[in-house]
Coordinates of C-alpha atoms and ligand atoms in Angstrom, one line a residue:
Chain A
M1 CA 17.7 4.6 22.3
K2 CA 17.7 7.3 19.7
I3 CA 14.5 7.2 17.6
L4 CA 13.7 9.2 14.5
V5 CA 10.2 9.4 13.2
C6 CA 9.6 10.8 9.7
I7 CA 6.4 12.6 9.4
S8 CA 4.6 14.0 6.3
K9 CA 2.0 16.7 5.9
A10 CA -1.2 15.4 4.3
P11 CA -4.6 16.8 3.4
D12 CA -7.4 15.9 5.9
T13 CA -9.2 12.7 4.8
T14 CA -12.4 14.6 4.1
A15 CA -10.7 17.4 2.1
K16 CA -12.1 18.2 -1.3
I17 CA -9.7 17.1 -3.9
A18 CA -9.3 19.7 -6.6
F19 CA -6.5 21.1 -8.8
T20 CA -5.2 24.4 -10.0
D21 CA -2.7 25.8 -12.6
G22 CA -4.2 23.8 -15.4
D23 CA -4.7 20.7 -13.3
T24 CA -1.0 20.5 -12.4
K25 CA -1.1 21.4 -8.7
F26 CA -3.2 20.3 -5.8
D27 CA -5.6 23.1 -4.8
E28 CA -4.8 23.8 -1.1
E29 CA -7.5 26.4 -0.8
G30 CA -9.5 25.8 2.3
V31 CA -7.8 22.4 2.9
Q32 CA -6.9 21.4 6.4
F33 CA -3.6 19.6 6.8
I34 CA -2.9 16.8 9.2
V35 CA 0.0 14.6 10.1
N36 CA -0.2 11.7 7.7
P37 CA -2.2 9.1 9.7
Y38 CA 0.2 6.2 9.3
D39 CA 3.1 8.4 10.5
E40 CA 1.1 9.7 13.5
W41 CA -1.0 6.8 14.6
Y42 CA 1.5 4.0 14.2
A43 CA 5.1 5.2 13.7
L44 CA 5.1 8.1 16.2
V45 CA 3.0 6.4 18.9
R46 CA 5.1 3.2 18.8
G47 CA 8.3 5.3 18.9
L48 CA 7.0 7.1 22.0
E49 CA 6.0 3.8 23.7
L50 CA 9.5 2.4 23.1
K51 CA 11.1 5.5 24.6
E52 CA 8.8 5.4 27.6
A53 CA 9.7 1.8 28.2
N54 CA 13.4 1.9 27.4
G55 CA 14.5 5.5 27.8
G56 CA 16.1 7.6 25.0
S57 CA 14.6 10.2 22.8
V58 CA 12.1 10.6 19.9
T59 CA 12.9 13.2 17.2
V60 CA 10.4 13.9 14.5
L61 CA 11.6 14.9 11.1
N62 CA 9.7 16.6 8.3
V63 CA 11.1 17.7 4.9
G64 CA 9.0 20.7 3.9
A65 CA 8.4 24.4 4.0
A66 CA 7.3 26.6 7.0
D67 CA 3.7 25.6 6.4
S68 CA 4.6 22.2 7.9
D69 CA 5.2 23.7 11.3
P70 CA 1.6 23.2 12.6
I71 CA 1.7 19.5 12.0
I72 CA 5.2 19.3 13.5
R73 CA 3.9 21.0 16.6
K74 CA 1.1 18.5 16.7
A75 CA 3.7 15.6 16.8
L76 CA 5.5 17.4 19.6
A77 CA 2.2 17.8 21.5
I78 CA 1.6 14.0 21.2
G79 CA 5.0 13.6 22.9
A80 CA 8.0 13.8 20.6
D81 CA 11.0 15.4 22.4
N82 CA 12.3 17.6 19.6
A83 CA 11.7 18.2 15.9
V84 CA 13.8 18.9 12.8
R85 CA 12.5 20.4 9.6
I86 CA 14.6 20.2 6.6
D87 CA 13.7 23.4 4.7
A88 CA 12.8 22.3 1.2
E89 CA 10.1 22.2 -1.4
T90 CA 9.4 18.5 -1.6
T91 CA 9.7 17.5 -5.3
D92 CA 9.5 13.7 -5.2
A93 CA 10.1 10.8 -3.0
L94 CA 13.7 10.2 -4.0
Y95 CA 14.6 13.8 -3.3
V96 CA 12.9 13.6 0.1
A97 CA 14.6 10.3 0.9
K98 CA 18.0 11.8 0.1
Q99 CA 17.3 14.8 2.4
I100 CA 16.4 12.4 5.2
S101 CA 19.3 10.1 4.8
N102 CA 21.8 13.0 4.4
Y103 CA 20.6 14.3 7.7
A104 CA 20.3 11.0 9.5
K105 CA 23.8 9.8 8.4
E106 CA 25.4 12.2 10.9
Q107 CA 23.1 11.6 13.8
G108 CA 23.4 7.9 14.6
F109 CA 19.7 7.0 15.1
D110 CA 19.1 3.5 16.4
I111 CA 15.6 3.3 14.8
I112 CA 14.1 5.2 11.9
L113 CA 10.3 4.9 11.7
A114 CA 7.9 6.1 9.0
G115 CA 4.3 5.3 8.0
K116 CA 3.8 2.7 5.3
E117 CA 2.5 5.3 2.9
T118 CA 1.1 8.9 2.7
I119 CA -2.6 9.3 2.0
D120 CA -1.9 11.9 -0.8
Y121 CA 0.6 10.3 -3.2
N122 CA 0.3 6.8 -1.8
G123 CA 3.9 6.1 -2.8
S124 CA 5.1 3.6 -0.2
Q125 CA 8.6 4.7 -1.2
I126 CA 10.4 6.9 1.2
A127 CA 11.3 4.5 4.1
G128 CA 12.6 1.9 1.6
M129 CA 14.7 4.5 -0.2
V130 CA 16.2 5.9 3.1
S131 CA 17.2 2.3 4.2
E132 CA 19.0 1.8 0.9
L133 CA 20.8 5.2 1.1
L134 CA 21.9 4.4 4.7
D135 CA 22.7 0.8 3.8
S136 CA 20.4 -0.4 6.7
P137 CA 18.0 -3.3 6.9
Y138 CA 14.5 -2.3 6.0
I139 CA 11.4 -3.8 7.5
S140 CA 8.4 -2.8 5.5
L141 CA 4.7 -2.9 6.5
A142 CA 5.4 -3.8 10.1
S143 CA 2.4 -4.4 12.4
K144 CA 4.4 -5.1 15.6
L145 CA 7.7 -3.9 17.0
D146 CA 9.2 -5.0 20.3
M147 CA 12.7 -4.1 21.6
N148 CA 14.9 -6.2 23.9
G149 CA 18.2 -4.3 24.3
N150 CA 19.3 -3.5 20.8
I151 CA 17.4 -6.5 19.3
A152 CA 14.1 -5.9 17.7
T153 CA 11.4 -8.5 17.1
I154 CA 9.1 -7.4 14.3
E155 CA 6.0 -8.8 12.8
R156 CA 5.5 -7.7 9.2
E157 CA 3.0 -8.4 6.5
I158 CA 4.1 -10.4 3.5
E159 CA 2.0 -11.8 0.6
G160 CA -0.7 -13.9 2.2
G161 CA 0.5 -14.0 5.7
V162 CA 2.9 -12.5 8.3
E163 CA 6.6 -13.0 9.0
I164 CA 8.3 -12.7 12.4
I165 CA 11.8 -11.5 12.1
E166 CA 14.7 -10.4 14.4
V167 CA 17.1 -7.6 13.6
N168 CA 19.7 -5.5 15.4
T169 CA 19.7 -1.7 15.5
P170 CA 20.1 0.3 13.5
F171 CA 17.2 -0.3 11.1
V172 CA 14.5 1.4 9.1
L173 CA 10.9 0.4 9.4
S174 CA 7.6 1.4 7.8
A175 CA 4.6 1.1 10.1
A176 CA 1.2 -0.3 9.3
K177 CA -2.0 -0.9 11.4
G178 CA -1.5 -2.9 14.5
M179 CA 1.7 -1.2 15.7
A180 CA 0.0 1.1 18.2
E181 CA -3.3 2.8 19.1
P182 CA -3.6 6.5 18.1
R183 CA -3.0 9.0 20.9
I184 CA -4.9 12.3 21.3
P185 CA -2.7 15.1 22.6
N186 CA -3.8 16.6 26.0
M187 CA -3.6 20.2 27.1
R188 CA -0.3 19.7 28.9
G189 CA 1.2 18.2 25.7
I190 CA -0.1 21.1 23.6
M191 CA 1.4 23.7 26.1
A192 CA 4.7 21.8 26.3
A193 CA 5.0 21.5 22.5
R194 CA 5.2 25.3 22.2
S195 CA 8.6 25.3 24.0
K196 CA 10.1 22.1 22.6
P197 CA 12.9 22.7 20.1
L198 CA 12.0 22.8 16.4
T199 CA 15.2 23.1 14.5
V200 CA 15.2 24.2 10.9
V201 CA 18.1 23.0 8.8
P202 CA 18.9 23.8 5.2
S203 CA 18.4 21.2 2.5
S204 CA 21.2 19.3 1.0
E205 CA 22.1 19.1 -2.7
A206 CA 19.9 16.4 -4.4
T207 CA 18.0 15.9 -7.6
A208 CA 14.5 14.5 -8.1
A209 CA 13.8 11.6 -10.5
T210 CA 10.2 12.1 -11.3
S211 CA 7.9 15.1 -11.9
I212 CA 4.1 15.4 -11.9
K213 CA 2.7 16.4 -15.3
G214 CA -1.0 16.7 -14.4
F215 CA -4.0 15.4 -12.5
T216 CA -7.4 14.2 -13.5
L217 CA -10.5 13.3 -11.5
P218 CA -12.1 9.9 -11.9
P219 CA -15.3 9.9 -14.1
E220 CA -18.5 10.1 -12.2
K221 CA -20.4 6.8 -11.8
S222 CA -23.3 6.7 -14.3
G223 CA -25.7 6.0 -11.4
C224 CA -26.8 3.2 -9.2
K225 CA -29.2 0.6 -10.7
Y226 CA -31.6 -0.3 -7.8
V227 CA -33.0 -3.8 -7.7
D228 CA -35.5 -5.3 -5.4
T229 CA -34.4 -8.9 -4.9
A230 CA -31.2 -10.8 -4.4
E231 CA -32.2 -13.1 -7.3
E232 CA -32.5 -10.2 -9.7
L233 CA -29.2 -8.8 -8.5
V234 CA -27.4 -12.1 -9.1
A235 CA -28.9 -12.4 -12.5
L236 CA -27.7 -8.9 -13.4
L237 CA -24.2 -9.5 -12.1
H238 CA -24.0 -12.6 -14.2
N239 CA -25.7 -11.5 -17.4
E240 CA -25.1 -7.8 -17.6
A241 CA -22.0 -6.9 -15.5
K242 CA -20.4 -10.3 -16.2
A243 CA -18.8 -10.1 -12.8
I244 CA -19.8 -13.6 -11.6
Chain B
M1 CA 17.7 -2.0 -23.7
S2 CA 15.2 -4.4 -22.4
V3 CA 12.5 -4.6 -19.8
L4 CA 13.3 -6.5 -16.6
I5 CA 10.4 -7.9 -14.6
Y6 CA 10.7 -9.0 -10.9
T7 CA 8.3 -11.9 -10.6
D8 CA 7.7 -12.8 -7.0
S9 CA 7.6 -16.4 -5.7
S10 CA 6.4 -18.0 -2.5
N11 CA 6.5 -21.6 -1.3
G12 CA 8.3 -22.7 -4.5
A13 CA 5.9 -21.2 -7.0
L14 CA 5.2 -17.9 -8.7
T15 CA 2.5 -15.8 -7.0
K16 CA -0.6 -14.7 -8.7
N17 CA 0.8 -11.2 -8.6
A18 CA 3.9 -12.3 -10.4
F19 CA 1.8 -12.6 -13.5
E20 CA 0.5 -9.1 -13.0
A21 CA 4.1 -7.8 -13.4
A22 CA 4.8 -10.2 -16.2
N23 CA 1.7 -9.1 -18.1
Y24 CA 2.6 -5.4 -17.7
G25 CA 6.2 -5.9 -18.6
G26 CA 5.4 -8.2 -21.5
Q27 CA 3.1 -5.7 -23.1
L28 CA 5.5 -2.8 -22.4
A29 CA 8.4 -4.6 -24.1
K30 CA 6.2 -5.5 -27.1
A31 CA 5.2 -1.9 -27.5
A32 CA 8.8 -0.8 -27.3
G33 CA 10.0 -3.5 -29.6
T34 CA 12.3 -5.0 -27.0
D35 CA 12.7 -8.1 -24.9
A36 CA 10.9 -8.9 -21.7
I37 CA 13.2 -10.7 -19.2
A38 CA 12.1 -11.9 -15.8
I39 CA 14.1 -12.3 -12.6
V40 CA 13.1 -14.9 -10.0
A41 CA 14.8 -15.1 -6.6
G42 CA 14.8 -18.3 -4.5
S43 CA 13.5 -21.9 -5.1
A44 CA 10.6 -21.9 -7.6
S45 CA 9.4 -24.1 -10.4
G46 CA 7.0 -23.6 -13.3
L47 CA 8.8 -20.5 -14.5
E48 CA 8.4 -21.4 -18.2
E49 CA 4.8 -20.3 -17.8
L50 CA 5.9 -16.7 -17.8
G51 CA 6.3 -17.2 -21.6
N52 CA 2.5 -17.0 -21.9
Y53 CA 2.7 -13.3 -21.0
G54 CA 5.4 -12.3 -23.5
I55 CA 8.5 -13.1 -21.3
S56 CA 11.2 -14.6 -23.5
K57 CA 13.8 -15.3 -20.8
V58 CA 13.8 -15.9 -17.1
L59 CA 16.9 -15.4 -15.0
H60 CA 16.6 -17.7 -12.0
V61 CA 18.7 -17.3 -8.9
A62 CA 17.8 -20.6 -7.2
D63 CA 19.6 -19.8 -4.0
T64 CA 17.7 -21.1 -0.9
E65 CA 19.1 -18.1 1.0
L66 CA 16.5 -16.1 -0.9
D67 CA 13.6 -18.3 0.0
N68 CA 12.7 -16.0 2.9
F69 CA 11.7 -12.7 1.6
D70 CA 14.3 -10.0 2.4
P71 CA 14.0 -6.8 0.4
Q72 CA 17.7 -5.9 0.8
K73 CA 18.8 -9.1 -0.7
I74 CA 16.3 -9.0 -3.5
A75 CA 17.1 -5.4 -4.4
H76 CA 20.7 -6.6 -4.7
V77 CA 19.8 -9.5 -7.0
V78 CA 17.5 -7.4 -9.2
A79 CA 20.3 -4.8 -9.5
A80 CA 22.7 -7.5 -10.6
A81 CA 20.2 -8.6 -13.2
V82 CA 19.8 -5.0 -14.4
T83 CA 23.6 -4.9 -15.0
E84 CA 23.5 -8.4 -16.7
T85 CA 20.6 -7.5 -19.1
G86 CA 21.3 -3.8 -19.6
A87 CA 17.6 -3.2 -18.9
D88 CA 16.4 0.4 -18.8
T89 CA 12.9 -0.4 -17.4
I90 CA 12.3 -2.5 -14.3
V91 CA 8.8 -3.7 -13.5
F92 CA 7.3 -4.8 -10.1
T93 CA 3.8 -5.5 -8.8
H94 CA 2.6 -3.0 -6.3
D95 CA 2.0 -5.6 -3.6
Y96 CA 3.8 -6.4 -0.3
S97 CA 6.9 -7.5 -2.1
G98 CA 7.1 -4.7 -4.7
K99 CA 6.5 -2.1 -2.0
S100 CA 9.5 -3.4 -0.1
V101 CA 12.0 -3.9 -3.0
A102 CA 11.2 -1.2 -5.6
P103 CA 12.1 1.8 -3.4
R104 CA 15.4 0.2 -2.4
L105 CA 16.2 -0.4 -6.0
S106 CA 15.2 3.1 -6.9
A107 CA 17.7 4.5 -4.4
K108 CA 20.4 2.0 -5.4
L109 CA 20.2 2.8 -9.1
D110 CA 19.2 6.5 -8.6
A111 CA 16.3 5.7 -10.9
G112 CA 12.9 7.3 -10.9
L113 CA 10.1 5.2 -9.5
V114 CA 6.3 5.3 -10.0
T115 CA 4.4 2.9 -7.7
G116 CA 0.9 1.7 -8.3
A117 CA 0.7 2.3 -12.1
I118 CA -2.8 1.6 -13.5
A119 CA -1.9 1.8 -17.3
L120 CA 1.0 1.2 -19.6
P121 CA 3.3 4.2 -19.7
N122 CA 2.9 6.8 -22.4
G123 CA 6.5 7.5 -23.3
N124 CA 8.1 8.2 -19.9
V125 CA 4.8 9.3 -18.3
V126 CA 3.0 6.8 -16.0
K127 CA -0.6 7.1 -14.7
K128 CA -1.4 6.2 -11.1
A129 CA -4.2 6.8 -8.6
V130 CA -3.4 9.4 -5.9
F131 CA -5.3 10.8 -2.9
S132 CA -6.3 7.3 -2.1
G133 CA -8.2 6.8 -5.3
K134 CA -9.9 10.2 -5.4
A135 CA -7.8 11.4 -8.3
F136 CA -5.2 10.3 -10.9
A137 CA -1.7 11.7 -11.6
E138 CA 0.4 11.5 -14.7
I139 CA 4.0 11.3 -13.5
E140 CA 7.0 11.6 -15.7
I141 CA 10.2 9.6 -14.9
T142 CA 13.1 11.9 -15.7
T143 CA 16.0 9.4 -15.3
A144 CA 17.3 7.1 -18.0
T145 CA 16.5 4.0 -15.9
K146 CA 12.9 3.7 -14.9
I147 CA 11.1 1.7 -12.3
I148 CA 7.4 1.1 -12.4
S149 CA 5.2 -1.0 -10.1
V150 CA 1.8 -2.0 -11.4
L151 CA -1.3 -2.1 -9.3
P152 CA -2.9 -5.6 -9.4
N153 CA -6.1 -5.9 -11.6
S154 CA -5.3 -2.8 -13.6
L155 CA -4.4 -4.1 -16.9
D156 CA -6.2 -6.7 -19.0
K157 CA -4.2 -9.9 -19.4
V158 CA -2.8 -10.5 -22.8
E159 CA -1.8 -14.1 -23.3
T160 CA 0.8 -14.6 -25.9
G161 CA 1.2 -18.3 -25.7
G162 CA 4.7 -19.7 -25.6
S163 CA 7.2 -20.8 -23.0
A164 CA 10.1 -18.8 -21.6
E165 CA 13.7 -20.0 -21.5
V166 CA 14.8 -20.4 -17.9
V167 CA 18.5 -19.6 -17.4
A168 CA 20.4 -20.0 -14.1
F169 CA 21.8 -16.8 -12.8
S170 CA 24.0 -16.2 -9.8
T171 CA 25.2 -13.3 -7.9
E172 CA 26.8 -12.8 -4.5
I173 CA 24.1 -12.3 -1.9
P174 CA 24.9 -9.8 0.8
S175 CA 24.3 -10.7 4.4
T176 CA 21.8 -8.3 6.0
G177 CA 21.3 -8.9 9.7
I178 CA 17.6 -9.9 9.3
T179 CA 16.8 -13.3 10.7
V180 CA 13.4 -14.8 9.9
K181 CA 12.0 -16.5 13.0
E182 CA 8.7 -17.7 11.8
I183 CA 6.3 -17.4 8.8
K184 CA 2.6 -17.7 9.4
K185 CA 0.9 -18.2 6.0
E186 CA -2.8 -17.9 5.9
S187 CA -2.8 -20.2 2.9
T188 CA -6.5 -21.0 3.1
E189 CA -7.5 -17.4 2.8
L190 CA -7.3 -15.6 -0.5
S191 CA -5.2 -12.5 -0.3
L192 CA -7.3 -9.4 -0.4
T193 CA -5.3 -7.5 -3.1
E194 CA -5.2 -10.5 -5.3
A195 CA -8.9 -11.3 -5.2
D196 CA -11.2 -10.8 -8.2
I197 CA -14.2 -10.6 -6.0
V198 CA -14.4 -9.1 -2.5
V199 CA -17.3 -9.4 -0.1
S200 CA -17.1 -6.7 2.6
A201 CA -19.2 -5.8 5.6
G202 CA -19.5 -3.0 8.1
R203 CA -21.0 -2.1 11.4
G204 CA -24.4 -2.9 10.0
L205 CA -23.7 -6.6 10.7
K206 CA -24.0 -5.8 14.4
G207 CA -21.4 -8.2 15.8
P208 CA -18.6 -10.7 14.9
E209 CA -20.9 -13.7 15.4
N210 CA -22.9 -12.6 12.3
W211 CA -20.0 -12.9 9.9
G212 CA -21.0 -16.4 8.8
I213 CA -23.3 -15.1 6.1
V214 CA -20.4 -12.9 4.7
E215 CA -18.0 -15.8 4.8
D216 CA -20.4 -18.3 3.2
L217 CA -21.1 -15.9 0.3
A218 CA -17.4 -15.2 -0.2
K219 CA -16.6 -18.9 -0.2
E220 CA -19.2 -19.7 -2.8
L221 CA -17.9 -16.8 -5.0
G222 CA -14.2 -17.7 -4.5
A223 CA -14.0 -14.2 -3.0
A224 CA -11.9 -12.6 -0.2
T225 CA -13.5 -10.9 2.8
A226 CA -13.0 -7.3 3.9
C227 CA -14.5 -4.9 6.4
S228 CA -14.8 -1.2 7.3
R229 CA -12.4 0.4 9.7
P230 CA -14.6 0.5 12.9
V231 CA -15.2 -3.2 12.5
S232 CA -11.5 -4.0 12.6
D233 CA -10.9 -1.3 15.3
I234 CA -13.4 -3.0 17.7
G235 CA -11.8 -6.3 16.9
W236 CA -14.8 -8.0 15.1
R237 CA -12.5 -8.7 12.2
P238 CA -8.7 -8.9 11.8
H239 CA -6.8 -5.7 10.9
H240 CA -5.7 -7.0 7.5
E241 CA -9.3 -7.0 6.3
H242 CA -9.6 -3.2 6.9
V243 CA -10.0 -1.5 3.5
G244 CA -10.1 2.2 2.8
Q245 CA -8.0 5.3 2.9
T246 CA -6.2 4.1 6.1
G247 CA -6.4 0.4 5.3
I248 CA -5.8 -1.5 2.2
A249 CA -6.7 -0.1 -1.2
I250 CA -8.2 -2.7 -3.5
R251 CA -9.7 -2.7 -7.0
P252 CA -11.3 -6.1 -7.6
N253 CA -13.7 -6.8 -10.5
L254 CA -16.6 -7.0 -8.0
Y255 CA -16.9 -5.4 -4.6
I256 CA -20.0 -6.3 -2.6
A257 CA -20.6 -4.0 0.5
A258 CA -23.2 -4.9 3.1
G259 CA -24.0 -2.8 6.1
I260 CA -21.3 -0.2 5.2
S261 CA -22.4 3.5 5.1
G262 CA -19.8 4.5 2.4
A263 CA -17.9 7.2 4.3
I264 CA -15.4 9.1 2.1
Q265 CA -12.5 7.4 3.7
H266 CA -14.0 3.9 3.0
L267 CA -14.8 4.8 -0.6
A268 CA -11.2 6.0 -1.2
G269 CA -9.9 2.5 -0.8
V270 CA -12.5 0.7 -2.9
N271 CA -13.7 3.1 -5.6
G272 CA -11.3 1.6 -8.2
S273 CA -13.4 -1.6 -8.2
K274 CA -15.0 -2.3 -11.6
V275 CA -18.4 -3.2 -10.3
I276 CA -19.7 -2.1 -6.9
V277 CA -22.8 -3.6 -5.2
V278 CA -24.2 -2.0 -2.1
I279 CA -26.7 -3.5 0.3
N280 CA -27.9 -1.2 3.0
T281 CA -31.2 -0.7 4.9
D282 CA -30.8 3.1 4.6
S283 CA -31.8 4.3 1.1
E284 CA -29.9 7.6 2.0
A285 CA -26.6 5.8 2.7
P286 CA -23.8 7.7 0.7
F287 CA -22.5 4.4 -0.6
F288 CA -25.3 4.2 -3.1
K289 CA -23.9 7.2 -5.0
A290 CA -20.7 5.2 -5.7
A291 CA -22.6 2.0 -6.5
D292 CA -23.4 0.3 -9.8
Y293 CA -26.1 -1.9 -8.3
G294 CA -27.9 -1.4 -5.1
I295 CA -30.5 -3.1 -2.9
V296 CA -32.1 -1.1 -0.2
G297 CA -32.6 -4.0 2.2
D298 CA -31.4 -5.9 5.2
A299 CA -28.1 -7.7 4.8
F300 CA -29.3 -10.5 7.1
E301 CA -31.9 -11.3 4.5
V302 CA -30.2 -10.3 1.2
L303 CA -26.8 -12.1 1.7
P304 CA -28.2 -15.6 2.3
K305 CA -30.6 -15.1 -0.6
M306 CA -27.7 -14.1 -2.8
L307 CA -25.9 -17.3 -1.7
E308 CA -28.9 -19.4 -2.8
A309 CA -29.3 -17.6 -6.1
I310 CA -25.6 -18.1 -6.9
K311 CA -25.8 -21.8 -6.0
Q312 CA -28.7 -22.1 -8.4
L313 CA -26.9 -20.2 -11.1
K314 CA -24.0 -22.7 -10.8
A315 CA -26.2 -25.7 -10.8
Ligands
LIG1 C1 -8.8 9.9 9.4 C2 -9.8 8.8 9.2 C3 -9.5 7.7 8.4 C4 -10.5 6.7 8.2 N1 -10.1 5.6 7.4 C5 -11.1 4.7 7.1 C6 -10.8 3.6 6.3 O1 -9.7 3.4 5.8 N2 -11.8 2.7 6.1 C7 -13.0 2.8 6.6 O2 -13.9 1.9 6.3 N3 -13.3 3.8 7.4 C8 -12.4 4.8 7.7 N4 -12.7 5.8 8.5 C9 -14.0 5.8 9.2 C10 -15.2 6.3 8.3 O3 -15.2 7.7 8.5 C11 -16.5 5.7 8.8 O4 -16.7 6.0 10.2 C12 -16.6 4.2 8.7 O5 -16.2 3.8 7.3 C13 -18.0 3.7 8.9 O6 -18.0 2.3 9.0 P1 -19.3 1.5 8.7 O7 -19.9 1.9 7.4 O8 -19.0 0.0 8.9 O9 -20.3 1.9 9.9 P2 -21.5 2.9 10.0 O10 -21.1 4.3 9.4 O11 -22.0 2.9 11.3 O12 -22.5 2.3 8.9 C14 -23.2 1.2 9.1 C15 -24.2 1.1 8.0 O13 -24.9 -0.2 8.0 C16 -26.2 0.1 7.7 N5 -27.0 -1.0 8.3 C17 -27.4 -1.2 9.6 N6 -28.1 -2.3 9.7 C18 -28.1 -2.9 8.5 C19 -28.6 -4.2 8.0 N7 -29.2 -5.0 8.8 N8 -28.5 -4.4 6.7 C20 -27.8 -3.6 5.9 N9 -27.3 -2.4 6.3 C21 -27.4 -2.1 7.6 C22 -26.6 1.4 8.2 O14 -27.6 2.0 7.4 C23 -25.2 2.2 7.9 O15 -25.2 2.8 6.6 C24 -11.8 6.8 8.8 C25 -12.1 8.0 9.5 C26 -11.1 8.9 9.7 C27 -11.5 10.1 10.6

């Protein structure tokens, strides 16, 4: 079973969010970058579990510049067999999806996994776009994935419930909570990661369809109004906030 | 040139979120001086109601093959409707359905997509929350055809009155290799992203057996229930209730948080809420900084008293 896991670089969840260049660029100064949690905790770990149970390989793929290499090594330390970085400045989701699909087309992966969204741009876009570009089935927001030969049984979130579906490989899936439990890399994994192959491939010709014009920070809250009793609170919510 | 709106249906009726997209698309079309046309896939009735949000026409593909939600099929149907109507803007709701279909359509039409819009576009520029609610971005769509998905509860509803004309529409539906085995609907529970009011609790509640006071209050308010991440990690509450940066992001009118400290990752998923109420025994809890109203007190006392006060208010 050949598994591809798409990983993205994201600022640490406690990172200070600030902007430079006239509020048009994210200020990376002093920011620690991590593997996007959904990609690491759910997509990658479930991919590894499937490989451990069924044999095969797990390749991690990142579209990005050389500053992505540390997070790629982290994914290798957690257990991926090899890594590919498509050397590109990431402009928008469609551009990244085209890079991934152009690469994956040639490789014959059985399963392509990604997290359900990144914690920076919160797009929920790339996996769906890749599936369309590869003309593959797409299972979004999946919380369970089991394989029996080349048939997958998947549980996914739908509006107000869950759906259980079956699909044959190849397919593309975006992973949500429930898929797997996060793994912490051990010393052996970290050592091994250093010698695992990280192949850098050039980007393919593709255009973006969106561009960021600028960022703003949300207005500060005007301050908390402290009240003493539940009765008072309910009255304020009713009369002042008109929320109940 | 027109605006095409994908309005989602489930169990034979439009979903609450379908009206979010209709409302956004209706207002957008009016501002642009063009028509708002909806597309509905699968068996559904009551579609004329969309007229109340400025939709003039509904294309209905009443094929039962579409009753089970399959993004590949729906992207195909919406693409056919784009060709039929010549629409240059396509609107979705940024919910489970929109997240699955909009990206496929974007790749299919090579059209720029902005997901989670929180306001009507300004020309081709769309505003959305980024960094899990810690900032906003203005994103320009540079392609001729544009796709926008709107975050629920972002735009005030503008009711226009009127009824939409429903027209049967058919297109070939591709087979996709996905077989639906079972659908488990939690029909009694209100979906978290659709709820106007959310009552949420954290580790301060001490154990799953204490959630009765949270559920009772939610029930009385017609609210959905949510929780912090550790609470769902330890299994006190189901995963789909986990809100925050690595859970679901919500923006209800009212968010009531009891026994939650207000860690940055939790706030990220809820700070778009219009009114935030925090109940915490610790006056130093960081959540108070993000709150509109606060009670420094014990959730075990405050929540039941709130329930009583609300019952009295209603009486
Ligand atoms: C990468 C990453 C991602 C994360 N993502 C998320 C996320 O998406 N969502 C999320 O919620 N967390 C997330 N977290 C975890 C987050 O950092 C906090 O640990 C978590 O939110 C704390 O949950 P809590 O407030 O329920 O528990 P605690 O921090 O333990 O707080 C419990 C609170 O209850 C109060 N309390 C105790 N007893 C009572 C009482 N009787 N009445 C009233 N108040 C009482 C206490 O004063 C305290 O403030 C993430 C962490 C990391 C590292």
